[in-house]
PDB file of C-alpha atoms and ligand atoms in Angstrom:
ATOM      1  CA  MET K   1       0.000   0.000   0.000  1.00 74.00           C
ATOM      2  CA  SER K   2       1.362   3.457  -0.868  1.00 86.00           C
ATOM      3  CA  HIS K   3       1.423   6.178   1.736  1.00 94.00           C
ATOM      4  CA  PRO K   4       1.421   9.715   0.314  1.00 96.00           C
ATOM      5  CA  LEU K   5       3.372  12.179   2.409  1.00 98.00           C
ATOM      6  CA  HIS K   6       2.188  15.396   4.021  1.00 97.00           C
ATOM      7  CA  ARG K   7       3.086  18.321   1.773  1.00 95.00           C
ATOM      8  CA  TRP K   8       5.396  19.803   4.422  1.00 96.00           C
ATOM      9  CA  ASN K   9       7.214  16.497   4.874  1.00 97.00           C
ATOM     10  CA  GLU K  10       9.957  17.030   2.321  1.00 95.00           C
ATOM     11  CA  SER K  11      13.167  15.581   3.676  1.00 92.00           C
ATOM     12  CA  PHE K  12      12.356  13.634   6.818  1.00 98.00           C
ATOM     13  CA  ALA K  13      14.931  11.241   8.239  1.00 98.00           C
ATOM     14  CA  TRP K  14      14.150   9.183  11.355  1.00 98.00           C
ATOM     15  CA  ARG K  15      16.615   9.988  14.118  1.00 97.00           C
ATOM     16  CA  PRO K  16      17.367   6.671  15.834  1.00 96.00           C
ATOM     17  CA  VAL K  17      17.016   6.782  19.597  1.00 93.00           C
ATOM     18  CA  SER K  18      19.865   6.012  21.961  1.00 82.00           C
ATOM     19  CA  ALA K  19      21.427   2.588  21.580  1.00 79.00           C
ATOM     20  CA  ALA K  20      22.393   2.718  25.260  1.00 88.00           C
ATOM     21  CA  PRO K  21      19.224   3.863  27.017  1.00 93.00           C
ATOM     22  CA  ARG K  22      19.102   4.326  30.781  1.00 93.00           C
ATOM     23  CA  ALA K  23      15.426   4.324  31.715  1.00 96.00           C
ATOM     24  CA  ILE K  24      14.214   1.779  29.181  1.00 97.00           C
ATOM     25  CA  ARG K  25      15.578  -1.593  28.147  1.00 96.00           C
ATOM     26  CA  ALA K  26      17.689  -1.967  25.007  1.00 95.00           C
ATOM     27  CA  GLU K  27      14.947  -4.051  23.366  1.00 95.00           C
ATOM     28  CA  GLN K  28      12.432  -1.258  24.039  1.00 97.00           C
ATOM     29  CA  ALA K  29      14.744   1.252  22.311  1.00 97.00           C
ATOM     30  CA  LEU K  30      15.053  -1.197  19.419  1.00 96.00           C
ATOM     31  CA  ALA K  31      11.252  -1.599  19.252  1.00 97.00           C
ATOM     32  CA  PHE K  32      10.847   2.189  19.230  1.00 98.00           C
ATOM     33  CA  ASN K  33      13.294   2.498  16.326  1.00 97.00           C
ATOM     34  CA  GLU K  34      11.879  -0.406  14.333  1.00 97.00           C
ATOM     35  CA  ARG K  35       8.183  -0.494  15.229  1.00 98.00           C
ATOM     36  CA  GLY K  36       7.615   3.060  16.461  1.00 98.00           C
ATOM     37  CA  PHE K  37       6.297   2.025  19.880  1.00 98.00           C
ATOM     38  CA  PHE K  38       6.616  -0.105  22.972  1.00 98.00           C
ATOM     39  CA  VAL K  39       4.715  -0.597  26.200  1.00 98.00           C
ATOM     40  CA  PHE K  40       6.272   0.708  29.408  1.00 98.00           C
ATOM     41  CA  GLU K  41       4.599  -1.670  31.832  1.00 98.00           C
ATOM     42  CA  ASP K  42       3.312  -0.702  35.285  1.00 98.00           C
ATOM     43  CA  ALA K  43       4.889   2.752  35.278  1.00 98.00           C
ATOM     44  CA  PHE K  44       2.475   4.132  37.872  1.00 98.00           C
ATOM     45  CA  THR K  45       0.998   2.607  41.012  1.00 98.00           C
ATOM     46  CA  ALA K  46      -2.702   2.303  41.760  1.00 98.00           C
ATOM     47  CA  ASP K  47      -2.385   5.100  44.377  1.00 98.00           C
ATOM     48  CA  GLU K  48      -0.702   7.398  41.865  1.00 98.00           C
ATOM     49  CA  LEU K  49      -3.490   6.740  39.376  1.00 98.00           C
ATOM     50  CA  VAL K  50      -6.195   7.460  41.951  1.00 98.00           C
ATOM     51  CA  ALA K  51      -4.551  10.841  42.619  1.00 98.00           C
ATOM     52  CA  VAL K  52      -4.242  11.653  38.894  1.00 98.00           C
ATOM     53  CA  VAL K  53      -7.820  10.651  38.125  1.00 98.00           C
ATOM     54  CA  ALA K  54      -9.074  12.737  41.076  1.00 98.00           C
ATOM     55  CA  GLU K  55      -7.375  15.774  39.528  1.00 98.00           C
ATOM     56  CA  ILE K  56      -8.701  15.123  36.027  1.00 98.00           C
ATOM     57  CA  ASP K  57     -12.297  14.023  36.673  1.00 98.00           C
ATOM     58  CA  PRO K  58     -13.735  17.411  37.782  1.00 98.00           C
ATOM     59  CA  TRP K  59     -12.309  19.128  34.701  1.00 98.00           C
ATOM     60  CA  GLU K  60     -13.512  16.384  32.408  1.00 98.00           C
ATOM     61  CA  ALA K  61     -16.991  16.723  33.978  1.00 98.00           C
ATOM     62  CA  LYS K  62     -16.972  20.438  33.059  1.00 98.00           C
ATOM     63  CA  VAL K  63     -16.048  19.549  29.483  1.00 98.00           C
ATOM     64  CA  THR K  64     -18.874  16.992  29.336  1.00 98.00           C
ATOM     65  CA  ASP K  65     -21.350  19.530  30.780  1.00 98.00           C
ATOM     66  CA  PHE K  66     -20.273  22.092  28.214  1.00 98.00           C
ATOM     67  CA  LEU K  67     -20.705  19.585  25.374  1.00 98.00           C
ATOM     68  CA  ARG K  68     -24.140  18.609  26.709  1.00 98.00           C
ATOM     69  CA  SER K  69     -25.130  22.289  26.608  1.00 98.00           C
ATOM     70  CA  ARG K  70     -24.745  22.225  22.841  1.00 96.00           C
ATOM     71  CA  PRO K  71     -27.716  21.131  20.699  1.00 90.00           C
ATOM     72  CA  ASP K  72     -26.069  17.912  19.461  1.00 95.00           C
ATOM     73  CA  GLY K  73     -23.713  17.373  22.420  1.00 96.00           C
ATOM     74  CA  LYS K  74     -20.693  17.745  20.121  1.00 95.00           C
ATOM     75  CA  LEU K  75     -17.873  20.117  19.240  1.00 95.00           C
ATOM     76  CA  PHE K  76     -15.609  19.156  16.313  1.00 93.00           C
ATOM     77  CA  ILE K  77     -14.596  15.591  17.245  1.00 94.00           C
ATOM     78  CA  ALA K  78     -15.632  15.738  20.914  1.00 97.00           C
ATOM     79  CA  ASP K  79     -18.946  14.179  21.895  1.00 97.00           C
ATOM     80  CA  ALA K  80     -20.304  14.265  25.444  1.00 97.00           C
ATOM     81  CA  GLU K  81     -21.604  10.704  25.140  1.00 96.00           C
ATOM     82  CA  ALA K  82     -18.715   9.186  23.153  1.00 97.00           C
ATOM     83  CA  ILE K  83     -15.318  10.833  23.589  1.00 97.00           C
ATOM     84  CA  THR K  84     -14.031  13.910  25.413  1.00 98.00           C
ATOM     85  CA  PHE K  85     -10.712  15.756  25.244  1.00 98.00           C
ATOM     86  CA  THR K  86      -9.732  17.754  28.320  1.00 98.00           C
ATOM     87  CA  THR K  87      -6.674  19.745  27.324  1.00 98.00           C
ATOM     88  CA  HIS K  88      -3.891  21.629  29.099  1.00 98.00           C
ATOM     89  CA  LEU K  89      -4.591  20.182  32.528  1.00 98.00           C
ATOM     90  CA  VAL K  90      -1.125  21.191  33.705  1.00 98.00           C
ATOM     91  CA  MET K  91      -2.419  24.776  33.757  1.00 98.00           C
ATOM     92  CA  ARG K  92      -5.120  23.761  36.204  1.00 98.00           C
ATOM     93  CA  SER K  93      -3.403  21.334  38.552  1.00 98.00           C
ATOM     94  CA  SER K  94      -0.007  21.500  40.234  1.00 98.00           C
ATOM     95  CA  LYS K  95      -0.337  17.754  40.942  1.00 98.00           C
ATOM     96  CA  LEU K  96      -0.617  17.066  37.222  1.00 98.00           C
ATOM     97  CA  ARG K  97       2.349  19.341  36.548  1.00 98.00           C
ATOM     98  CA  ASP K  98       4.310  17.260  39.032  1.00 98.00           C
ATOM     99  CA  PHE K  99       3.033  14.071  37.385  1.00 98.00           C
ATOM    100  CA  CYS K 100       4.259  15.273  33.979  1.00 98.00           C
ATOM    101  CA  ARG K 101       7.642  16.027  35.537  1.00 98.00           C
ATOM    102  CA  SER K 102       7.916  12.637  37.227  1.00 98.00           C
ATOM    103  CA  ALA K 103      10.902  10.331  36.816  1.00 98.00           C
ATOM    104  CA  VAL K 104       8.977   8.088  34.404  1.00 98.00           C
ATOM    105  CA  PHE K 105       8.781  10.917  31.884  1.00 98.00           C
ATOM    106  CA  THR K 106      12.213  12.448  32.452  1.00 98.00           C
ATOM    107  CA  GLY K 107      13.686   8.988  31.865  1.00 98.00           C
ATOM    108  CA  LEU K 108      11.651   8.318  28.724  1.00 98.00           C
ATOM    109  CA  ALA K 109      12.355  11.800  27.357  1.00 98.00           C
ATOM    110  CA  ALA K 110      16.109  11.541  27.962  1.00 97.00           C
ATOM    111  CA  ASP K 111      16.264   8.176  26.204  1.00 97.00           C
ATOM    112  CA  LEU K 112      13.868   8.943  23.362  1.00 98.00           C
ATOM    113  CA  ILE K 113      14.282  12.662  22.654  1.00 97.00           C
ATOM    114  CA  GLY K 114      17.548  14.019  24.007  1.00 96.00           C
ATOM    115  CA  PRO K 115      19.002  16.296  26.663  1.00 96.00           C
ATOM    116  CA  ASP K 116      16.738  19.348  26.175  1.00 98.00           C
ATOM    117  CA  VAL K 117      13.024  18.671  26.245  1.00 98.00           C
ATOM    118  CA  ARG K 118       9.765  20.510  26.922  1.00 98.00           C
ATOM    119  CA  LEU K 119       6.224  19.410  27.564  1.00 98.00           C
ATOM    120  CA  TYR K 120       4.449  20.037  24.270  1.00 98.00           C
ATOM    121  CA  TRP K 121       0.842  18.973  25.038  1.00 98.00           C
ATOM    122  CA  ASP K 122      -1.258  17.235  27.651  1.00 98.00           C
ATOM    123  CA  GLN K 123      -4.848  16.052  27.469  1.00 98.00           C
ATOM    124  CA  ALA K 124      -7.142  13.508  29.072  1.00 98.00           C
ATOM    125  CA  VAL K 125      -9.171  11.429  26.626  1.00 98.00           C
ATOM    126  CA  TYR K 126     -12.212   9.680  28.077  1.00 98.00           C
ATOM    127  CA  LYS K 127     -14.163   7.164  26.001  1.00 98.00           C
ATOM    128  CA  LYS K 128     -17.685   6.949  27.277  1.00 98.00           C
ATOM    129  CA  PRO K 129     -19.602   3.705  27.932  1.00 98.00           C
ATOM    130  CA  ARG K 130     -21.368   2.030  25.016  1.00 97.00           C
ATOM    131  CA  SER K 131     -19.884   4.271  22.337  1.00 96.00           C
ATOM    132  CA  GLU K 132     -19.409   2.506  19.038  1.00 94.00           C
ATOM    133  CA  ALA K 133     -17.196   4.956  17.157  1.00 90.00           C
ATOM    134  CA  SER K 134     -13.525   4.163  16.612  1.00 94.00           C
ATOM    135  CA  PHE K 135     -11.037   7.012  16.655  1.00 97.00           C
ATOM    136  CA  PRO K 136      -9.590   7.306  13.116  1.00 97.00           C
ATOM    137  CA  TRP K 137      -6.097   6.192  12.117  1.00 98.00           C
ATOM    138  CA  HIS K 138      -3.770   9.163  12.452  1.00 98.00           C
ATOM    139  CA  GLN K 139      -0.312  10.287  13.411  1.00 98.00           C
ATOM    140  CA  ASP K 140      -0.209  12.923  16.122  1.00 98.00           C
ATOM    141  CA  ASN K 141       1.833  15.107  13.771  1.00 98.00           C
ATOM    142  CA  GLY K 142      -1.090  14.940  11.337  1.00 97.00           C
ATOM    143  CA  TYR K 143      -3.194  17.150  13.630  1.00 97.00           C
ATOM    144  CA  THR K 144      -0.779  20.051  14.069  1.00 97.00           C
ATOM    145  CA  PHE K 145       2.412  19.879  12.033  1.00 98.00           C
ATOM    146  CA  VAL K 146       5.388  20.177  14.363  1.00 98.00           C
ATOM    147  CA  GLU K 147       9.049  20.528  13.385  1.00 98.00           C
ATOM    148  CA  PRO K 148      10.955  18.476  14.247  1.00 98.00           C
ATOM    149  CA  GLN K 149       8.283  16.003  13.176  1.00 98.00           C
ATOM    150  CA  GLN K 150       9.644  13.365  15.537  1.00 98.00           C
ATOM    151  CA  TYR K 151       8.418  13.945  19.076  1.00 98.00           C
ATOM    152  CA  LEU K 152       7.082  11.684  21.790  1.00 98.00           C
ATOM    153  CA  THR K 153       3.605  10.606  22.866  1.00 98.00           C
ATOM    154  CA  CYS K 154       3.044   8.848  26.180  1.00 98.00           C
ATOM    155  CA  TRP K 155      -0.487   7.363  26.319  1.00 98.00           C
ATOM    156  CA  VAL K 156      -1.013   6.654  30.010  1.00 98.00           C
ATOM    157  CA  ALA K 157      -3.758   4.132  30.785  1.00 98.00           C
ATOM    158  CA  LEU K 158      -5.650   5.451  33.828  1.00 98.00           C
ATOM    159  CA  THR K 159      -8.017   2.482  33.658  1.00 98.00           C
ATOM    160  CA  ASP K 160      -7.321  -0.871  32.029  1.00 98.00           C
ATOM    161  CA  ALA K 161      -7.448  -0.297  28.260  1.00 98.00           C
ATOM    162  CA  THR K 162      -8.823  -3.426  26.627  1.00 98.00           C
ATOM    163  CA  LEU K 163     -10.056  -4.681  23.273  1.00 98.00           C
ATOM    164  CA  ASP K 164     -13.580  -4.154  24.609  1.00 98.00           C
ATOM    165  CA  ASN K 165     -13.265  -0.590  25.873  1.00 98.00           C
ATOM    166  CA  GLY K 166     -11.127   1.113  23.230  1.00 98.00           C
ATOM    167  CA  CYS K 167      -7.438   0.334  23.718  1.00 98.00           C
ATOM    168  CA  PRO K 168      -4.936   1.803  21.240  1.00 98.00           C
ATOM    169  CA  TRP K 169      -4.105   0.047  17.982  1.00 98.00           C
ATOM    170  CA  ILE K 170      -0.880   0.806  16.168  1.00 98.00           C
ATOM    171  CA  VAL K 171       0.564   0.244  12.697  1.00 98.00           C
ATOM    172  CA  PRO K 172       4.215  -0.632  13.256  1.00 98.00           C
ATOM    173  CA  GLY K 173       7.019   0.443  10.971  1.00 97.00           C
ATOM    174  CA  LEU K 174       5.612   3.476   9.132  1.00 98.00           C
ATOM    175  CA  HIS K 175       7.194   6.166  11.374  1.00 98.00           C
ATOM    176  CA  PRO K 176      10.419   6.416   9.261  1.00 98.00           C
ATOM    177  CA  LEU K 177       8.309   7.920   6.459  1.00 98.00           C
ATOM    178  CA  GLY K 178       7.641  11.016   8.540  1.00 98.00           C
ATOM    179  CA  THR K 179       4.265  12.721   8.458  1.00 98.00           C
ATOM    180  CA  LEU K 180       1.724  11.187   6.064  1.00 98.00           C
ATOM    181  CA  GLU K 181      -1.008  12.998   4.201  1.00 98.00           C
ATOM    182  CA  HIS K 182      -4.151  13.228   6.357  1.00 98.00           C
ATOM    183  CA  TRP K 183      -7.733  13.913   5.342  1.00 97.00           C
ATOM    184  CA  GLN K 184     -10.489  15.265   7.545  1.00 96.00           C
ATOM    185  CA  THR K 185     -13.367  13.053   8.672  1.00 95.00           C
ATOM    186  CA  ASP K 186     -16.224  13.900  11.026  1.00 91.00           C
ATOM    187  CA  ARG K 187     -14.410  11.961  13.749  1.00 93.00           C
ATOM    188  CA  GLY K 188     -10.927  13.456  13.243  1.00 96.00           C
ATOM    189  CA  TRP K 189      -7.988  13.456  10.840  1.00 97.00           C
ATOM    190  CA  GLN K 190      -7.136  10.204   9.107  1.00 97.00           C
ATOM    191  CA  CYS K 191      -4.088   8.914   7.211  1.00 98.00           C
ATOM    192  CA  ILE K 192      -4.752   5.201   6.566  1.00 97.00           C
ATOM    193  CA  GLU K 193      -7.790   3.008   5.956  1.00 95.00           C
ATOM    194  CA  ASP K 194      -8.175  -0.420   7.615  1.00 91.00           C
ATOM    195  CA  PRO K 195      -4.496  -1.386   7.779  1.00 95.00           C
ATOM    196  CA  ARG K 196      -3.964  -5.151   7.844  1.00 94.00           C
ATOM    197  CA  GLU K 197      -0.701  -4.788   9.785  1.00 96.00           C
ATOM    198  CA  ALA K 198      -2.385  -3.135  12.783  1.00 98.00           C
ATOM    199  CA  VAL K 199      -1.656  -4.546  16.235  1.00 98.00           C
ATOM    200  CA  ALA K 200      -3.766  -4.066  19.344  1.00 98.00           C
ATOM    201  CA  VAL K 201      -2.016  -2.567  22.352  1.00 98.00           C
ATOM    202  CA  PRO K 202      -4.064  -3.439  25.438  1.00 98.00           C
ATOM    203  CA  LEU K 203      -2.692  -1.876  28.616  1.00 98.00           C
ATOM    204  CA  ARG K 204      -3.072  -2.480  32.324  1.00 98.00           C
ATOM    205  CA  ALA K 205      -3.980   0.667  34.240  1.00 98.00           C
ATOM    206  CA  GLY K 206      -0.675   2.380  35.078  1.00 98.00           C
ATOM    207  CA  SER K 207       1.116   1.191  31.948  1.00 98.00           C
ATOM    208  CA  VAL K 208       2.099   3.588  29.176  1.00 98.00           C
ATOM    209  CA  ALA K 209       1.982   3.102  25.412  1.00 98.00           C
ATOM    210  CA  VAL K 210       5.087   4.994  24.334  1.00 98.00           C
ATOM    211  CA  PHE K 211       5.023   5.935  20.671  1.00 98.00           C
ATOM    212  CA  SER K 212       6.317   8.436  18.192  1.00 98.00           C
ATOM    213  CA  SER K 213       4.336  11.421  16.940  1.00 98.00           C
ATOM    214  CA  LEU K 214       4.782   9.641  13.579  1.00 98.00           C
ATOM    215  CA  THR K 215       3.329   6.277  14.614  1.00 98.00           C
ATOM    216  CA  PRO K 216      -0.125   5.737  13.080  1.00 98.00           C
ATOM    217  CA  HIS K 217      -2.624   4.799  15.764  1.00 98.00           C
ATOM    218  CA  SER K 218      -6.327   4.473  16.380  1.00 98.00           C
ATOM    219  CA  THR K 219      -8.575   3.408  19.242  1.00 98.00           C
ATOM    220  CA  GLY K 220     -11.575   1.112  19.086  1.00 96.00           C
ATOM    221  CA  PRO K 221     -15.147   1.425  20.369  1.00 97.00           C
ATOM    222  CA  ASN K 222     -16.027   1.225  24.052  1.00 98.00           C
ATOM    223  CA  ARG K 223     -18.554  -1.607  24.330  1.00 98.00           C
ATOM    224  CA  THR K 224     -18.409  -1.760  28.140  1.00 98.00           C
ATOM    225  CA  ASP K 225     -20.362   0.011  30.878  1.00 98.00           C
ATOM    226  CA  GLY K 226     -17.284   1.827  32.201  1.00 98.00           C
ATOM    227  CA  VAL K 227     -15.406   4.922  31.070  1.00 98.00           C
ATOM    228  CA  ARG K 228     -12.014   4.227  29.478  1.00 98.00           C
ATOM    229  CA  LYS K 229      -9.674   6.906  30.798  1.00 98.00           C
ATOM    230  CA  ALA K 230      -6.316   7.942  29.353  1.00 98.00           C
ATOM    231  CA  TYR K 231      -3.977  10.857  29.997  1.00 98.00           C
ATOM    232  CA  ILE K 232      -1.870  11.712  26.953  1.00 98.00           C
ATOM    233  CA  VAL K 233       1.374  13.557  27.629  1.00 98.00           C
ATOM    234  CA  GLN K 234       3.614  14.673  24.777  1.00 98.00           C
ATOM    235  CA  PHE K 235       7.189  15.897  24.855  1.00 98.00           C
ATOM    236  CA  ALA K 236       9.179  17.662  22.129  1.00 98.00           C
ATOM    237  CA  PRO K 237      12.789  18.746  21.788  1.00 98.00           C
ATOM    238  CA  GLU K 238      13.605  22.277  22.917  1.00 98.00           C
ATOM    239  CA  GLY K 239      13.217  24.562  19.886  1.00 98.00           C
ATOM    240  CA  ALA K 240      10.202  22.732  18.421  1.00 98.00           C
ATOM    241  CA  VAL K 241       7.801  24.878  16.400  1.00 98.00           C
ATOM    242  CA  THR K 242       4.338  24.349  14.998  1.00 98.00           C
ATOM    243  CA  VAL K 243       3.934  25.059  11.296  1.00 97.00           C
ATOM    244  CA  SER K 244       0.835  26.621   9.809  1.00 96.00           C
ATOM    245  CA  GLU K 245      -0.231  28.189   6.560  1.00 93.00           C
ATOM    246  CA  ALA K 246       0.467  31.927   6.227  1.00 92.00           C
ATOM    247  CA  PRO K 247      -2.542  33.984   5.000  1.00 89.00           C
ATOM    248  CA  GLY K 248      -1.023  34.637   1.549  1.00 89.00           C
ATOM    249  CA  GLY K 249       0.666  31.220   1.271  1.00 87.00           C
ATOM    250  CA  GLY K 250       3.952  30.060   2.780  1.00 88.00           C
ATOM    251  CA  ARG K 251       4.603  28.756   6.264  1.00 92.00           C
ATOM    252  CA  VAL K 252       4.412  30.358   9.681  1.00 96.00           C
ATOM    253  CA  GLU K 253       6.473  28.792  12.451  1.00 97.00           C
ATOM    254  CA  THR K 254       5.428  29.282  16.067  1.00 98.00           C
ATOM    255  CA  PRO K 255       7.843  28.334  18.865  1.00 98.00           C
ATOM    256  CA  GLN K 256       6.258  26.013  21.411  1.00 98.00           C
ATOM    257  CA  VAL K 257       7.291  27.785  24.589  1.00 98.00           C
ATOM    258  CA  ASP K 258       4.030  28.841  26.242  1.00 98.00           C
ATOM    259  CA  PRO K 259       5.298  29.531  29.772  1.00 95.00           C
ATOM    260  CA  ASP K 260       1.964  28.512  31.309  1.00 96.00           C
ATOM    261  CA  ARG K 261       2.035  24.948  30.045  1.00 98.00           C
ATOM    262  CA  GLN K 262       4.994  24.069  27.809  1.00 98.00           C
ATOM    263  CA  PHE K 263       7.545  23.970  30.588  1.00 98.00           C
ATOM    264  CA  PRO K 264      11.083  22.599  30.279  1.00 98.00           C
ATOM    265  CA  LEU K 265      11.361  18.997  31.447  1.00 98.00           C
ATOM    266  CA  LEU K 266      15.083  18.430  30.815  1.00 98.00           C
ATOM    267  CA  ALA K 267      17.905  20.909  30.308  1.00 98.00           C
ATOM    268  CA  GLY K 268      21.388  19.625  29.538  1.00 97.00           C
ATOM    269  CA  GLY K 269      20.137  16.129  30.310  1.00 95.00           C
ATOM    270  CA  GLN K 270      19.058  17.086  33.841  1.00 97.00           C
ATOM    271  CA  PRO K 271      15.468  17.271  35.128  1.00 97.00           C
ATOM    272  CA  VAL K 272      14.309  20.868  35.526  1.00 97.00           C
ATOM    273  CA  ALA K 273      12.825  21.368  38.988  1.00 82.00           C
TER     274      ALA K 273
HETATM  275  O1  AKG V 301      -7.374   7.990  23.355  1.00 53.62           O
HETATM  276  C1  AKG V 301      -8.084   7.857  22.350  1.00 53.62           C
HETATM  277  O2  AKG V 301      -9.111   7.190  22.346  1.00 53.62           O
HETATM  278  C2  AKG V 301      -7.671   8.502  21.065  1.00 53.62           C
HETATM  279  C3  AKG V 301      -6.873   9.709  21.309  1.00 53.62           C
HETATM  280  C4  AKG V 301      -5.715   9.851  20.403  1.00 53.62           C
HETATM  281  O3  AKG V 301      -5.321   8.965  19.680  1.00 53.62           O
HETATM  282  C5  AKG V 301      -5.028  11.127  20.393  1.00 53.62           C
HETATM  283  O4  AKG V 301      -5.422  12.045  21.141  1.00 53.62           O
HETATM  284  O5  AKG V 301      -4.065  11.258  19.602  1.00 53.62           O
END
């Protein structure tokens, strides 16, 4: 199957991650280079998850209430009864800021990005009970084009993520192409249709699916009576910019250094307090 590239993806080269990682195992670094993902098992304890969920739930409830106040319960791809996105929680909770700065993430970022790293984005994604819609196949860099294209997504399972409630699915091995062409659907941007090579990535609560911004992924329907809860935390190298279309054509680059939320995580290889 051919995979047309995003028009701004002109000369991408995958930068292999450290061959001598410190926080992850060598085979996980190899999997990241070759397959574009691995699972970091049992990264957080049940008590840590309870504390994180307690911080997120009230904000997610506000998002759901807001969506329910709209005539169809929806805004763009968010749907009060199917899937919600609660963004920039680090601006609202010092506990979540601390969570994003925790040793799990400084270790992953040092091994998978480099010595100078910032938080790029954080959002909780809740899949509501008995919601049939899958989330379309996309790369995270297909939503907002970031340079460098290669940054890091940590999909933290706050509840068990299973085949029944909408765990991630991933297509291994396409990340070296860089950003693919995406098209808009009513459920989000999409870059691939029904890939045969897809693998399911079920996760125990507290485990993290660690993948590249260039790894195509999707999530399935939630056919259970519970809410599937995830907190997605993304890290980019210092100096990363978003790219957008200038009004008369051409590209506008915007540095990703919002002091309220895109804080430094590592400087010179050391965690930033
Ligand atoms: O967590 C989900 O169900 C899908 C969210 C996702 O893939 C994303 O935010 O990039």
